[in-house]
mmCIF file of C-alpha atoms in Angstrom:
data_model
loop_
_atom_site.group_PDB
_atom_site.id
_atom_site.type_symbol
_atom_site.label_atom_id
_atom_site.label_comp_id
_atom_site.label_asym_id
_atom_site.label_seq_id
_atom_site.Cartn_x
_atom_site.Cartn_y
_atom_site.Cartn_z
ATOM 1 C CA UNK B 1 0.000 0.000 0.000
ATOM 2 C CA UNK B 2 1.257 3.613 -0.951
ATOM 3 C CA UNK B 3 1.489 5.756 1.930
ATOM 4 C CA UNK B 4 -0.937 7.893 1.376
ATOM 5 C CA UNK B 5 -3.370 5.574 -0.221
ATOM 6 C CA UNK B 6 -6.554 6.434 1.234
ATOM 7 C CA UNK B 7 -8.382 3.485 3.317
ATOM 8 C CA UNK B 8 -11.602 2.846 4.753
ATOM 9 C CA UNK B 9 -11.893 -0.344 6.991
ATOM 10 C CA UNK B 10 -15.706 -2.464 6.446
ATOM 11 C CA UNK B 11 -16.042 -4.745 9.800
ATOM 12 C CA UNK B 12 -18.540 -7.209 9.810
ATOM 13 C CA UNK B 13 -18.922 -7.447 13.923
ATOM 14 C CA UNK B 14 -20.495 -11.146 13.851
ATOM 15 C CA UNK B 15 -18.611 -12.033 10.974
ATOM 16 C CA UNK B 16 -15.182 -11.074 12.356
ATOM 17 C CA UNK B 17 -15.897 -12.507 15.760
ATOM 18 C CA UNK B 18 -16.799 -15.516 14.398
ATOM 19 C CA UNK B 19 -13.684 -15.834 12.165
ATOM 20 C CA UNK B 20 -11.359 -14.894 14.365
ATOM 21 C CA UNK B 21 -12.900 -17.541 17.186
ATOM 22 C CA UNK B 22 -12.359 -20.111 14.665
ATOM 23 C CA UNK B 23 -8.783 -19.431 14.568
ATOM 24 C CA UNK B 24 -8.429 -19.259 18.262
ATOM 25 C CA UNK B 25 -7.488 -15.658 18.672
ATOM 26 C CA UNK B 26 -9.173 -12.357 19.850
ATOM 27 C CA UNK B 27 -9.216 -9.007 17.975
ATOM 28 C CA UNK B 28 -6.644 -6.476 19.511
ATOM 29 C CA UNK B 29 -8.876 -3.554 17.905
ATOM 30 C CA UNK B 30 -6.264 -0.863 19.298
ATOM 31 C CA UNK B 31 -3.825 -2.809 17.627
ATOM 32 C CA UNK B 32 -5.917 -3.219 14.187
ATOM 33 C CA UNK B 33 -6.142 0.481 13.972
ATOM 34 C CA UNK B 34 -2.760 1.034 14.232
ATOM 35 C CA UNK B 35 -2.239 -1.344 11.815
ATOM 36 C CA UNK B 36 -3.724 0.135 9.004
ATOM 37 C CA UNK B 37 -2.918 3.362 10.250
ATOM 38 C CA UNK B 38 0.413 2.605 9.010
ATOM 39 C CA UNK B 39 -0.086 1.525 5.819
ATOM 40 C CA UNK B 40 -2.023 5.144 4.249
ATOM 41 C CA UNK B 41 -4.842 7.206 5.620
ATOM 42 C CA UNK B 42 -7.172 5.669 7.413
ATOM 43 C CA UNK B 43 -9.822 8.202 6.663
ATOM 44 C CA UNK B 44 -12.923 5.712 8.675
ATOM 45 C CA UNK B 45 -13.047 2.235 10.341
ATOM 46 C CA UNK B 46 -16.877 1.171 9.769
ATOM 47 C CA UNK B 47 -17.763 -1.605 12.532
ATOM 48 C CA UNK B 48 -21.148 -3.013 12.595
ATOM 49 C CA UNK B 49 -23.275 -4.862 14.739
ATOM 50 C CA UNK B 50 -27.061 -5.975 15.632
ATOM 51 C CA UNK B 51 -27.631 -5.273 19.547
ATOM 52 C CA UNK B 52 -30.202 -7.131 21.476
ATOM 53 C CA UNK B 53 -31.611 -3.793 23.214
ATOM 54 C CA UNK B 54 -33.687 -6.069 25.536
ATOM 55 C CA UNK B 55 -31.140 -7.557 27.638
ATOM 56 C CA UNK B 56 -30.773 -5.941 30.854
ATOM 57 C CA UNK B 57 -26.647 -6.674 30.702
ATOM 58 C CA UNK B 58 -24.925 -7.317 27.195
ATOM 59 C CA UNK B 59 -21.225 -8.035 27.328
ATOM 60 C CA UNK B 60 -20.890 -6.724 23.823
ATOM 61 C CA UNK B 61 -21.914 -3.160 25.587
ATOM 62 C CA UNK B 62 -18.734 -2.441 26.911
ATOM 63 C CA UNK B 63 -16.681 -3.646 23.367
ATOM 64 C CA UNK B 64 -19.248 -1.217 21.578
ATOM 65 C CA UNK B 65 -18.537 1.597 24.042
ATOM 66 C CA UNK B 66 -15.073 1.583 23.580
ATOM 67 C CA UNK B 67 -14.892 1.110 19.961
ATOM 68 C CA UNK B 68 -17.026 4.277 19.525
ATOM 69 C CA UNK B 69 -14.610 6.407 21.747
ATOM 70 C CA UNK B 70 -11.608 5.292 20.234
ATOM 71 C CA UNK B 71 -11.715 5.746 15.985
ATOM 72 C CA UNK B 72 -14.876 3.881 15.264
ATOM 73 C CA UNK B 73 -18.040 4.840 13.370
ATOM 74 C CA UNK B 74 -19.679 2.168 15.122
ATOM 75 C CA UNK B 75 -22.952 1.483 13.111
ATOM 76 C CA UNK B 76 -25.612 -0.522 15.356
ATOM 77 C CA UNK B 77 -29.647 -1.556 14.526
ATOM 78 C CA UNK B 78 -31.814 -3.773 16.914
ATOM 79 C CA UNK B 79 -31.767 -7.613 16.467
ATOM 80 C CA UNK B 80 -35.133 -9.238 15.650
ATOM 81 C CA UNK B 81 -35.710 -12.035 18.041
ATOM 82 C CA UNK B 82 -37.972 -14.799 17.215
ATOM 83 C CA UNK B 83 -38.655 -18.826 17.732
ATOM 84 C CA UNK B 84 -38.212 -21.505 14.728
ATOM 85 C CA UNK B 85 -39.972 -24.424 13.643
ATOM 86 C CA UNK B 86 -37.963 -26.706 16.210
ATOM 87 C CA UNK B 87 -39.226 -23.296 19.074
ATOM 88 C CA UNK B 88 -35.619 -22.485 19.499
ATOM 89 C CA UNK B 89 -35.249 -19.016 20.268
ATOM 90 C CA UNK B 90 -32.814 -17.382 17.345
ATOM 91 C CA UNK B 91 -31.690 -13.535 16.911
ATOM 92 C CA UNK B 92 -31.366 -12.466 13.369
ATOM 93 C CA UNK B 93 -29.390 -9.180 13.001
ATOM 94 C CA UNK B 94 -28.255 -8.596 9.202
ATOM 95 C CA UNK B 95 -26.287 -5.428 8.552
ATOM 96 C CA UNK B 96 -25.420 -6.138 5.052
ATOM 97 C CA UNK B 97 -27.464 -2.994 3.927
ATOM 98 C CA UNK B 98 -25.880 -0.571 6.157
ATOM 99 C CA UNK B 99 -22.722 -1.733 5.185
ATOM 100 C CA UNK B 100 -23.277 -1.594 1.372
ATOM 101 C CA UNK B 101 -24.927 1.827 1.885
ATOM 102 C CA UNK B 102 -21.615 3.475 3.208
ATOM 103 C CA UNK B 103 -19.147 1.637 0.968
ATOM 104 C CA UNK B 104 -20.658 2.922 -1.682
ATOM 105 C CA UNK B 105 -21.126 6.444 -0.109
ATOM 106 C CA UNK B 106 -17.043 6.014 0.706
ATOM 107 C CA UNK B 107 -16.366 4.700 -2.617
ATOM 108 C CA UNK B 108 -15.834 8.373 -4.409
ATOM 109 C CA UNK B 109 -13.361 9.107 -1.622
ATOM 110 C CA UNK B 110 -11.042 6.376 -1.019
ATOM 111 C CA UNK B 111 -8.589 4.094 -2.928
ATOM 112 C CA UNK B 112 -8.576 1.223 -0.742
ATOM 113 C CA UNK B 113 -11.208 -0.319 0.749
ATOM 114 C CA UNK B 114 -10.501 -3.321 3.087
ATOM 115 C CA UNK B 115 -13.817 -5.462 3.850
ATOM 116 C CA UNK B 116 -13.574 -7.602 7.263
ATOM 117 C CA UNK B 117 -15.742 -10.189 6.141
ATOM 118 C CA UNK B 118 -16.283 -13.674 4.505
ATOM 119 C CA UNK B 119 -20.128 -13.200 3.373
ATOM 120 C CA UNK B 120 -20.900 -13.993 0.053
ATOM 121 C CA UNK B 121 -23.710 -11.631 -0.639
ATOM 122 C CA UNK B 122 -21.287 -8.431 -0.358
ATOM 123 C CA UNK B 123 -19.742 -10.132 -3.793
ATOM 124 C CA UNK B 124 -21.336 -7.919 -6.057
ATOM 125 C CA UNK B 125 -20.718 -4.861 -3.660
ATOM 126 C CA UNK B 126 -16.836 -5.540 -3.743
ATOM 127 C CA UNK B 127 -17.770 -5.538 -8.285
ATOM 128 C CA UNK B 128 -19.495 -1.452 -8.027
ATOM 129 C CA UNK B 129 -16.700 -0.675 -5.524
ATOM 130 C CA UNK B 130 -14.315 -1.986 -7.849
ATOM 131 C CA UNK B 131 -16.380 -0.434 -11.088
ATOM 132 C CA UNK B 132 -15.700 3.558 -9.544
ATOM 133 C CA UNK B 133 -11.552 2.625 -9.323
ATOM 134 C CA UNK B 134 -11.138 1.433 -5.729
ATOM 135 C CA UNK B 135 -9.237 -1.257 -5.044
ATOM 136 C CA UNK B 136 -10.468 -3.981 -2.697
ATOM 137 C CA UNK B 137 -8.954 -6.415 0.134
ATOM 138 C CA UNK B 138 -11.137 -8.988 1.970
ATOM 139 C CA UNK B 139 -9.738 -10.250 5.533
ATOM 140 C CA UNK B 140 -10.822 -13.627 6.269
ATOM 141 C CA UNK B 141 -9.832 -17.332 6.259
ATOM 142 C CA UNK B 142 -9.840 -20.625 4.437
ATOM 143 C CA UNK B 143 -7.633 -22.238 6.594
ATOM 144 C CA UNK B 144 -10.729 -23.188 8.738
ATOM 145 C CA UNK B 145 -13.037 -26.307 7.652
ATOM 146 C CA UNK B 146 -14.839 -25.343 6.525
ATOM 147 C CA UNK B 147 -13.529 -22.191 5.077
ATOM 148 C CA UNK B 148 -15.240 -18.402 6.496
ATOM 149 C CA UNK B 149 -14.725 -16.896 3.210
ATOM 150 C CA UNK B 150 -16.933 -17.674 0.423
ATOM 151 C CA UNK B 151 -15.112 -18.438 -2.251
ATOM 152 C CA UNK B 152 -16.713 -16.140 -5.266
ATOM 153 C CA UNK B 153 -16.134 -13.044 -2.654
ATOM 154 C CA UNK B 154 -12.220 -14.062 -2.139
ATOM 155 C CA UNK B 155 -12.249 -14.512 -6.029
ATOM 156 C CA UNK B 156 -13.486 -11.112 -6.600
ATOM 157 C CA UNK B 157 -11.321 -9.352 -4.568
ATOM 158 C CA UNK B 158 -8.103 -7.626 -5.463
ATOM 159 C CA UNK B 159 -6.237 -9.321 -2.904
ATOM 160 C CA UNK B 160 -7.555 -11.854 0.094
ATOM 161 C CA UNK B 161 -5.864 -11.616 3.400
ATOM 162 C CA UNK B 162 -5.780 -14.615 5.656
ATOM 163 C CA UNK B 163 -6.715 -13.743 9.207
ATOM 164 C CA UNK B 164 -3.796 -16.282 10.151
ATOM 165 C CA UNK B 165 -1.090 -14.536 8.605
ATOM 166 C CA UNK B 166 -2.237 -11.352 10.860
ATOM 167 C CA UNK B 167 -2.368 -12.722 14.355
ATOM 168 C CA UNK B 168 0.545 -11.112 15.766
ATOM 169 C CA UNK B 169 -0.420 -7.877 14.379
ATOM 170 C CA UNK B 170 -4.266 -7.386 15.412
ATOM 171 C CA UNK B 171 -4.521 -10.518 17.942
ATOM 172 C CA UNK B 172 -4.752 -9.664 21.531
ATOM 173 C CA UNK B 173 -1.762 -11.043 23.698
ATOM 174 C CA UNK B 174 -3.590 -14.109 26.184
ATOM 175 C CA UNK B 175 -2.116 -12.916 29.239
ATOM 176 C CA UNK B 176 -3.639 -9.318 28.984
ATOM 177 C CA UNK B 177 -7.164 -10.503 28.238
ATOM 178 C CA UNK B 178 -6.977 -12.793 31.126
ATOM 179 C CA UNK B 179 -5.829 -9.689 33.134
ATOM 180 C CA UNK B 180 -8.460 -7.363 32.065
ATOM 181 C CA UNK B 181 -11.298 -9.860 32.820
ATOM 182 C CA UNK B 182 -9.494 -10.524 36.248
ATOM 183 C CA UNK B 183 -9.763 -6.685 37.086
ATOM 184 C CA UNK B 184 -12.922 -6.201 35.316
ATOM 185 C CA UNK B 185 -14.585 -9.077 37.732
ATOM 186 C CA UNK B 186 -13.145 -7.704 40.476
ATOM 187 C CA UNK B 187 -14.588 -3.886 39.860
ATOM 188 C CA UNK B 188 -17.891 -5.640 39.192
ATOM 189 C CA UNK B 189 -18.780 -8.890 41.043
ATOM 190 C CA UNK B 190 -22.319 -9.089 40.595
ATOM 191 C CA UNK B 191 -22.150 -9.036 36.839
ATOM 192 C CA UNK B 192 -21.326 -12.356 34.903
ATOM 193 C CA UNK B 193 -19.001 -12.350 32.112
ATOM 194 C CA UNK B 194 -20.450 -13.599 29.533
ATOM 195 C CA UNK B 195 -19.123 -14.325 26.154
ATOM 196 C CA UNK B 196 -20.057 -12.154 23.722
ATOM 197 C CA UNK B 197 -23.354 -12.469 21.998
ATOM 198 C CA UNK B 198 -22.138 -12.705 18.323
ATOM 199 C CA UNK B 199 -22.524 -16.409 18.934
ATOM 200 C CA UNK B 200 -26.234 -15.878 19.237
ATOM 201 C CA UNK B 201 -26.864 -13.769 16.182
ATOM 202 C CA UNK B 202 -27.793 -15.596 12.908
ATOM 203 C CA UNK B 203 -27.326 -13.550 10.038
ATOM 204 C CA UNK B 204 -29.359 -14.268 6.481
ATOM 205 C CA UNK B 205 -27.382 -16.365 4.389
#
């Protein structure tokens, strides 16, 4: 990348979480900025994610607070809860729209976009992008069985960046997450720490 290529970073919240789980890391996101910080101008980092506003306590709160005071444009819509055939209760939060709706806003003023996501239906978003002279990255992985990135979106991209290869840049050192959770538990311990609820969010294939 040019140094002062001009990049916008696209983070599918479930999507990323999921990927990176699968690889058996968790997202530094101090560290991600930083590390495309380096490599042009970051002129926005997009990160989106369905909330579940009826939950008294949502561990994701405290990720989404964060983000949004530290170089995020956090973009956030309700989930839709409901029950399926089998009653299960599911949560269905698709932000594919919103997404799309910026990237293509950003498209006229950028030269890079990078797209954290393996979802198929943004393929023919990464084409338009492409169509007005940007040049595209998607960060997933195939090293996973099986794969997180479908392969017609990897195919259309300029260039596909395996999540592996970037664990020691964005991944979040072990011993300080322990640490954090350690002190946050010990600030509040009424509150259970829950994993975060990406895992409960279906999003439309």
């Amino acid at each position: 990348m040019a140094d002062q290529e001009r990049i916008a970073l696209f983070i599918d919240g479930a999507n990323l979480y999921a990927t990176a789980k699968s690889l058996g890391f968790d997202i530094d996101y101090k560290r991600l900025l930083k590390e495309f910080q380096s490599k042009g101008r970051l002129l926005r980092a997009f990160y989106y994610t369905a909330l579940v506003e009826e939950q008294e306590y949502s561990s994701i709160r405290p990720l989404i607070d964060w983000l949004d005071y530290n170089g995020y444009a956090v973009v956030t819509k309700p989930a839709k809860e409901f029950v399926d055939a089998l009653g299960r209760r599911k949560v269905k939060g698709n932000m594919d729209i919103e997404l799309a709706v910026d990237a293509m806003e950003m498209a006229d003023h950028i030269d890079h976009m990078v797209l954290f996501s393996g979802d198929g239906d943004f393929r023919s978003l990464v084409e338009a992008v492409q169509r007005k002279g940007v040049r595209v990255s998607v960060l997933s992985t195939i090293t996973t069985q099986p794969p997180m990135v479908a392969d017609e979106l990897r195919r259309q991209a300029d260039e596909f960046v395996d999540l592996v290869h970037l664990v020691n840049k964005i991944g979040r050192d072990p011993g300080d997450r322990s640490d954090r959770l350690q002190r946050f538990q010990e600030r509040r311990p009424a509150a259970p720490v829950s994993p975060m609820p990406h895992d409960a969010v279906v999003d439309d294939e």
